[in-house]
Short mmCIF file of C-alpha atoms in Angstrom, two decimals:
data_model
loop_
_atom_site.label_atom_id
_atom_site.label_comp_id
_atom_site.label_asym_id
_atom_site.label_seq_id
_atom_site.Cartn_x
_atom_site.Cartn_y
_atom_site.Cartn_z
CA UNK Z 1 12.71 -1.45 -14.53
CA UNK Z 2 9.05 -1.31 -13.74
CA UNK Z 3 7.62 2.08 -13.25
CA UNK Z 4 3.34 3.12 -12.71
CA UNK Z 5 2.79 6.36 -13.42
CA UNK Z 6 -1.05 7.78 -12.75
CA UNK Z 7 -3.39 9.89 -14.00
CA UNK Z 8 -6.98 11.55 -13.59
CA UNK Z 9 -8.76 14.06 -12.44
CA UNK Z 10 -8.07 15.85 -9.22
CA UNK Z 11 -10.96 18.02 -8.03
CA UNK Z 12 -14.15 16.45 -8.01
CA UNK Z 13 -17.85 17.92 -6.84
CA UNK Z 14 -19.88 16.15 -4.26
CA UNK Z 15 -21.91 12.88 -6.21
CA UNK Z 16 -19.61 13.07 -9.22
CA UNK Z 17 -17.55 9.71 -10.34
CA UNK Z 18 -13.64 9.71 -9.76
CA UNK Z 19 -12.07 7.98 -12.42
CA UNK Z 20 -7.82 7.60 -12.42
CA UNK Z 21 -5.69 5.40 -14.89
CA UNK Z 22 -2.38 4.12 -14.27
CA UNK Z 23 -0.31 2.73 -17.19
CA UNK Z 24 2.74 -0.09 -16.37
CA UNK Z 25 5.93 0.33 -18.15
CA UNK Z 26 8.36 -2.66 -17.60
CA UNK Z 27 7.66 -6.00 -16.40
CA UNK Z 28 5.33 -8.16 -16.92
CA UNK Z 29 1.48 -7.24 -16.97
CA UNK Z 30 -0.23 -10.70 -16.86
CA UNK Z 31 1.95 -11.83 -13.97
CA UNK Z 32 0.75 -10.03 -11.32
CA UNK Z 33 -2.58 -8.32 -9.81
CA UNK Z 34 -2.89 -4.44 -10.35
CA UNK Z 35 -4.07 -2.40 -6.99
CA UNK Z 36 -5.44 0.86 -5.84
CA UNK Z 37 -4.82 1.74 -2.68
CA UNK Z 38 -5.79 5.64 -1.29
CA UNK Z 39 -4.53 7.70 2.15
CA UNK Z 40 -6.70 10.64 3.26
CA UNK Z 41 -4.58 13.96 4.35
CA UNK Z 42 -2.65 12.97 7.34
CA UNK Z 43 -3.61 9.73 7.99
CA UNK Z 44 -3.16 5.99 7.23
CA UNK Z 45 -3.26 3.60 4.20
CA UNK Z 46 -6.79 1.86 2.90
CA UNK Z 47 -6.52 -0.85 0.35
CA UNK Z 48 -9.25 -0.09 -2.31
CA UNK Z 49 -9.12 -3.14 -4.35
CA UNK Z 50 -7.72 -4.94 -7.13
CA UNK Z 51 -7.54 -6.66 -10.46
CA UNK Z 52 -5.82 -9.37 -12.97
CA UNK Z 53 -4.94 -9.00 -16.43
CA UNK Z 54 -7.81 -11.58 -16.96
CA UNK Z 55 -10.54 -9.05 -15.34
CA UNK Z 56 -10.71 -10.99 -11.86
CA UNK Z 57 -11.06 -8.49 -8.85
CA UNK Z 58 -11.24 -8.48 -5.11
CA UNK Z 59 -12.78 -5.16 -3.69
CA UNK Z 60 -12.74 -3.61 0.01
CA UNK Z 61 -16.00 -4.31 0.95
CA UNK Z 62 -16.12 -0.85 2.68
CA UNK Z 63 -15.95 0.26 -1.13
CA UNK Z 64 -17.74 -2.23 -2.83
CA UNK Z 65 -21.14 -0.52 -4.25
CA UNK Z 66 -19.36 2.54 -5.38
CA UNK Z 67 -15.71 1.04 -6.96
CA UNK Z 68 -15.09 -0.56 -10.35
CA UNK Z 69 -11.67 -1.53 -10.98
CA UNK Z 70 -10.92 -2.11 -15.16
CA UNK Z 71 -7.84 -2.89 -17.22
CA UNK Z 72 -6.67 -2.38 -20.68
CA UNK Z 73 -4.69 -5.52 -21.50
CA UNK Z 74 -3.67 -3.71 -25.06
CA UNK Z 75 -2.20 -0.59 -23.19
CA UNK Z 76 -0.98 -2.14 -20.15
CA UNK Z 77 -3.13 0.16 -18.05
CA UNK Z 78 -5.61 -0.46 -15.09
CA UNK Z 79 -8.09 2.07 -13.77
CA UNK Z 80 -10.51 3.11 -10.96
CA UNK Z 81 -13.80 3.88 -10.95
CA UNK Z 82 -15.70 5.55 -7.51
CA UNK Z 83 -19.69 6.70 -8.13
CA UNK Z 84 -21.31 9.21 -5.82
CA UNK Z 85 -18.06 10.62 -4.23
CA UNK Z 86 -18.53 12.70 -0.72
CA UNK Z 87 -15.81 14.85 1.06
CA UNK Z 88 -15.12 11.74 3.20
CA UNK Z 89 -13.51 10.72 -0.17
CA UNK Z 90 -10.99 13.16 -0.05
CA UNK Z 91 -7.19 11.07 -0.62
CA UNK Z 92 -3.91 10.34 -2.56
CA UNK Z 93 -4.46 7.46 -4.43
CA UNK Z 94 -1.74 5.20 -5.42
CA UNK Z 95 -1.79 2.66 -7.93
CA UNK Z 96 0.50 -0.77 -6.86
CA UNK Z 97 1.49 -4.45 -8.19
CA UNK Z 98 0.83 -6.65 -6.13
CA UNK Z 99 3.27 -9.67 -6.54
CA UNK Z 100 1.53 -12.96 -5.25
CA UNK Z 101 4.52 -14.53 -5.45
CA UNK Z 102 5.71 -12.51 -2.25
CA UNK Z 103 2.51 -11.47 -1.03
CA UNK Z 104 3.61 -7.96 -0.89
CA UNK Z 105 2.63 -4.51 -3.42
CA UNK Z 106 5.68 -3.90 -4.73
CA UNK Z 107 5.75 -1.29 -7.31
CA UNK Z 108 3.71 2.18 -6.93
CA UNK Z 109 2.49 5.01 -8.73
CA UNK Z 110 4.00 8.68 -8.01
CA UNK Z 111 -0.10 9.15 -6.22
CA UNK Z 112 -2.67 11.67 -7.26
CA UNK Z 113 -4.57 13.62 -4.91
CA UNK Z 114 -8.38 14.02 -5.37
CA UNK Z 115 -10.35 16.65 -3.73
CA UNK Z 116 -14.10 16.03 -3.23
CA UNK Z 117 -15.45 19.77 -2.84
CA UNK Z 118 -18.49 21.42 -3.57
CA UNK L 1 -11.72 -8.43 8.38
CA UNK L 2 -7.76 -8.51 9.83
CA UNK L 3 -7.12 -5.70 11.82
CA UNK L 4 -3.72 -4.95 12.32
CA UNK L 5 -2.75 -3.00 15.85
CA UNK L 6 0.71 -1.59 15.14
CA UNK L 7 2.80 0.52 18.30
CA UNK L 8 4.00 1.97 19.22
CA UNK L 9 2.38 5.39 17.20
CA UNK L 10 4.76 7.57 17.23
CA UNK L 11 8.14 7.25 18.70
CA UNK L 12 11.33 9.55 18.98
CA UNK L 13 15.27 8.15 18.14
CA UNK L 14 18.84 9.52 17.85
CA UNK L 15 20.86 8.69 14.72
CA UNK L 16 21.90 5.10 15.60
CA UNK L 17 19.96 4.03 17.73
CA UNK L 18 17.71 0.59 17.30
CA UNK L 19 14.00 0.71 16.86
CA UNK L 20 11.84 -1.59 17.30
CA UNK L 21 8.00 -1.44 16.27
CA UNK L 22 5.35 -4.00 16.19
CA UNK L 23 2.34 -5.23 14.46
CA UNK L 24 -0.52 -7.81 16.04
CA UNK L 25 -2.48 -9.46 13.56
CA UNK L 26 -6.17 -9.77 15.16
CA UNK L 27 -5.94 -13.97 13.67
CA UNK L 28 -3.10 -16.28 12.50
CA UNK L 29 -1.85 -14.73 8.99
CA UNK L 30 1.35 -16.98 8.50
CA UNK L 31 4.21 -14.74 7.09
CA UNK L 32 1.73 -12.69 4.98
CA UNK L 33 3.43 -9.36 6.73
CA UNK L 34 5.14 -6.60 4.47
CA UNK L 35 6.59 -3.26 5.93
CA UNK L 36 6.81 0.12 3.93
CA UNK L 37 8.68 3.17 5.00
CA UNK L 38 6.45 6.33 3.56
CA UNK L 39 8.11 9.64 3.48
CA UNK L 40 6.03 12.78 3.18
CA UNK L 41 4.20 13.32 -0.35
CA UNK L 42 6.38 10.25 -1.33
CA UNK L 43 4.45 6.64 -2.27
CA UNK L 44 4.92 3.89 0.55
CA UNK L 45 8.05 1.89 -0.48
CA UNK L 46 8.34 -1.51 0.36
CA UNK L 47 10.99 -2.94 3.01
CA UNK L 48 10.44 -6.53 4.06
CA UNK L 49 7.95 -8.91 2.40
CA UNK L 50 6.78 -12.18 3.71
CA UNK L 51 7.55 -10.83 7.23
CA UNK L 52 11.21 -11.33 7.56
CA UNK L 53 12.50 -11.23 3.58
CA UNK L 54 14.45 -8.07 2.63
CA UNK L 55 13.30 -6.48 -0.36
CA UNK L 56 15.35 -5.99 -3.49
CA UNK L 57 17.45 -2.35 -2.77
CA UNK L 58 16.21 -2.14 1.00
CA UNK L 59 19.54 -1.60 3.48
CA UNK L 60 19.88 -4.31 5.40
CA UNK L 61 19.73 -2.25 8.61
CA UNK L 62 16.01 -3.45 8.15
CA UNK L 63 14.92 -6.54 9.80
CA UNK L 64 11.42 -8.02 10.47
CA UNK L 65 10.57 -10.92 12.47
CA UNK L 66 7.02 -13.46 12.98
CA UNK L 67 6.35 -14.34 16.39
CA UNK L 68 2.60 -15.92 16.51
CA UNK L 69 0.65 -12.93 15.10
CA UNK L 70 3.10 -11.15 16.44
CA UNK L 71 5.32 -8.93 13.45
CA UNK L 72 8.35 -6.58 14.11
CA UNK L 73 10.07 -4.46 11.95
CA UNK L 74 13.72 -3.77 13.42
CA UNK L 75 16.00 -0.36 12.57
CA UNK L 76 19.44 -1.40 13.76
CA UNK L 77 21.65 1.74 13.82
CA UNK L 78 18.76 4.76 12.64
CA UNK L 79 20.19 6.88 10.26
CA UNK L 80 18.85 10.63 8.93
CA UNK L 81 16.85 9.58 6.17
CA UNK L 82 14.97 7.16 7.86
CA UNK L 83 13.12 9.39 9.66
CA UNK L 84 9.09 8.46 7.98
CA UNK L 85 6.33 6.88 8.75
CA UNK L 86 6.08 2.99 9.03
CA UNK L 87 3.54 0.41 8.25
CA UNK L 88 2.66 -2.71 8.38
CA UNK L 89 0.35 -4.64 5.82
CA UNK L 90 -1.47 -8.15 5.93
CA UNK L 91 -1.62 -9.80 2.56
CA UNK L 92 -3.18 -13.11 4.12
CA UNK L 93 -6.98 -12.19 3.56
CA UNK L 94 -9.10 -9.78 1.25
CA UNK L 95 -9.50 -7.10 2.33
CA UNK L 96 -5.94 -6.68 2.64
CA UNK L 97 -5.32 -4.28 5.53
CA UNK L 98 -2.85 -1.68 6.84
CA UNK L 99 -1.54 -0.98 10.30
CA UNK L 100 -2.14 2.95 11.04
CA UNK L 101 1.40 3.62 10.87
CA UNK L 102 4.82 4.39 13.48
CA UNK L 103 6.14 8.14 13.01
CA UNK L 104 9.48 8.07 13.81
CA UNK L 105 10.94 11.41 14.62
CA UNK L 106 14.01 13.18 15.92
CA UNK L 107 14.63 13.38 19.54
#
């Protein structure tokens, strides 16, 4: 049974650095890719990026100056990284696998919500 | 990037009635179509992967289907606890991107 359970902090100031861990339990960990994925209050799903047990990532482009994705291979844990955060980064954000092998995220974190506020 | 149009937005059903909704892929994306149902304050779960494959522990009153770029996700007979929020998610090219989601409420 795989399970992703999150972690971080939740209430950020304007310019500060979000930074959120999720740790794998179950499963594999080098057989997949590891994702973050955030939803601001009421409204729709943004894929954030991603990351391999072997440190190869693919990033939203939207994101890309201001995200670092990491991972702990010894832990089994992945985590996020967003500089210079503004209100506009206000979300939930889950942590997924993403299976290849079906194209689809499979497994997800419970979500944490960060509030950017001043 | 692929910008999925999903409709219709919103919609309102009876218990057992079908529902149909529907993503267009802005470009040819094969099968790379999954579906999630997302609950409030829940995480998205996933329903069918690979556009028309059920996943593991999903009823089977879900259905999807490829037509071109076309992608449906089918409720046949609606029940109470399906009442969420549906979307639809291309896995073909980075970035990967979501649909903006079906709310389907009572009638």
């Amino acid at each position: 049974q795989v399970q992703l359970q999150q972690w971080g902090a939740g209430l950020l100031k304007p310019s500060e650095t979000l930074s959120l861990t999720c740790g794998v339990y179950g499963g594999s960990f080098s057989a997949y890719y590891w994702t973050w994925v955030r939803q601001p209050p009421g409204k729709g799903l943004e894929w954030i990026g991603e990351i391999t047990h072997r440190r190869r990532t693919n990033y939203n482009p939207s994101l890309n100056s201001r995200v670092s994705i990491s991972v702990d291979t010894s832990k089994n844990q992945f985590s996020l990284r967003l500089s210079s955060v503004a209100a506009a980064d206000t979300a939930m954000y889950f942590c997924a696998r993403t299976n290849y092998g079906s194209g689809s995220l499979d497994h997800w974190g419970q979500g944490t919500l960060v509030i950017v506020s001043s | 990037d692929i910008q999925m149009t999903q409709s219709p937005s919103s919609l309102s059903a009876s218990v057992g009635d079908r529902v149909t909704i529907t993503c267009r892929a802005s470009q040819s994306i094969n099968s790379y179509v999954s579906w999630f149902q997302q609950k409030a304050g829940q995480a998205p779960k996933l329903l069918i992967y690979s556009a028309s494959s059920l996943q593991s522990g999903a009823l089977s009153r879900f259905s999807g289907r490829k037509s071109g770029t076309d992608f449906t996700l089918t409720i046949s007979g609606l029940q109470p606890e399906d009442f969420a929020t549906y979307y639809c998610q291309q896995t073909y090219s980075h970035p990967f991107t979501f649909g903006p989601g079906t709310k389907v409420d009572v009638k």
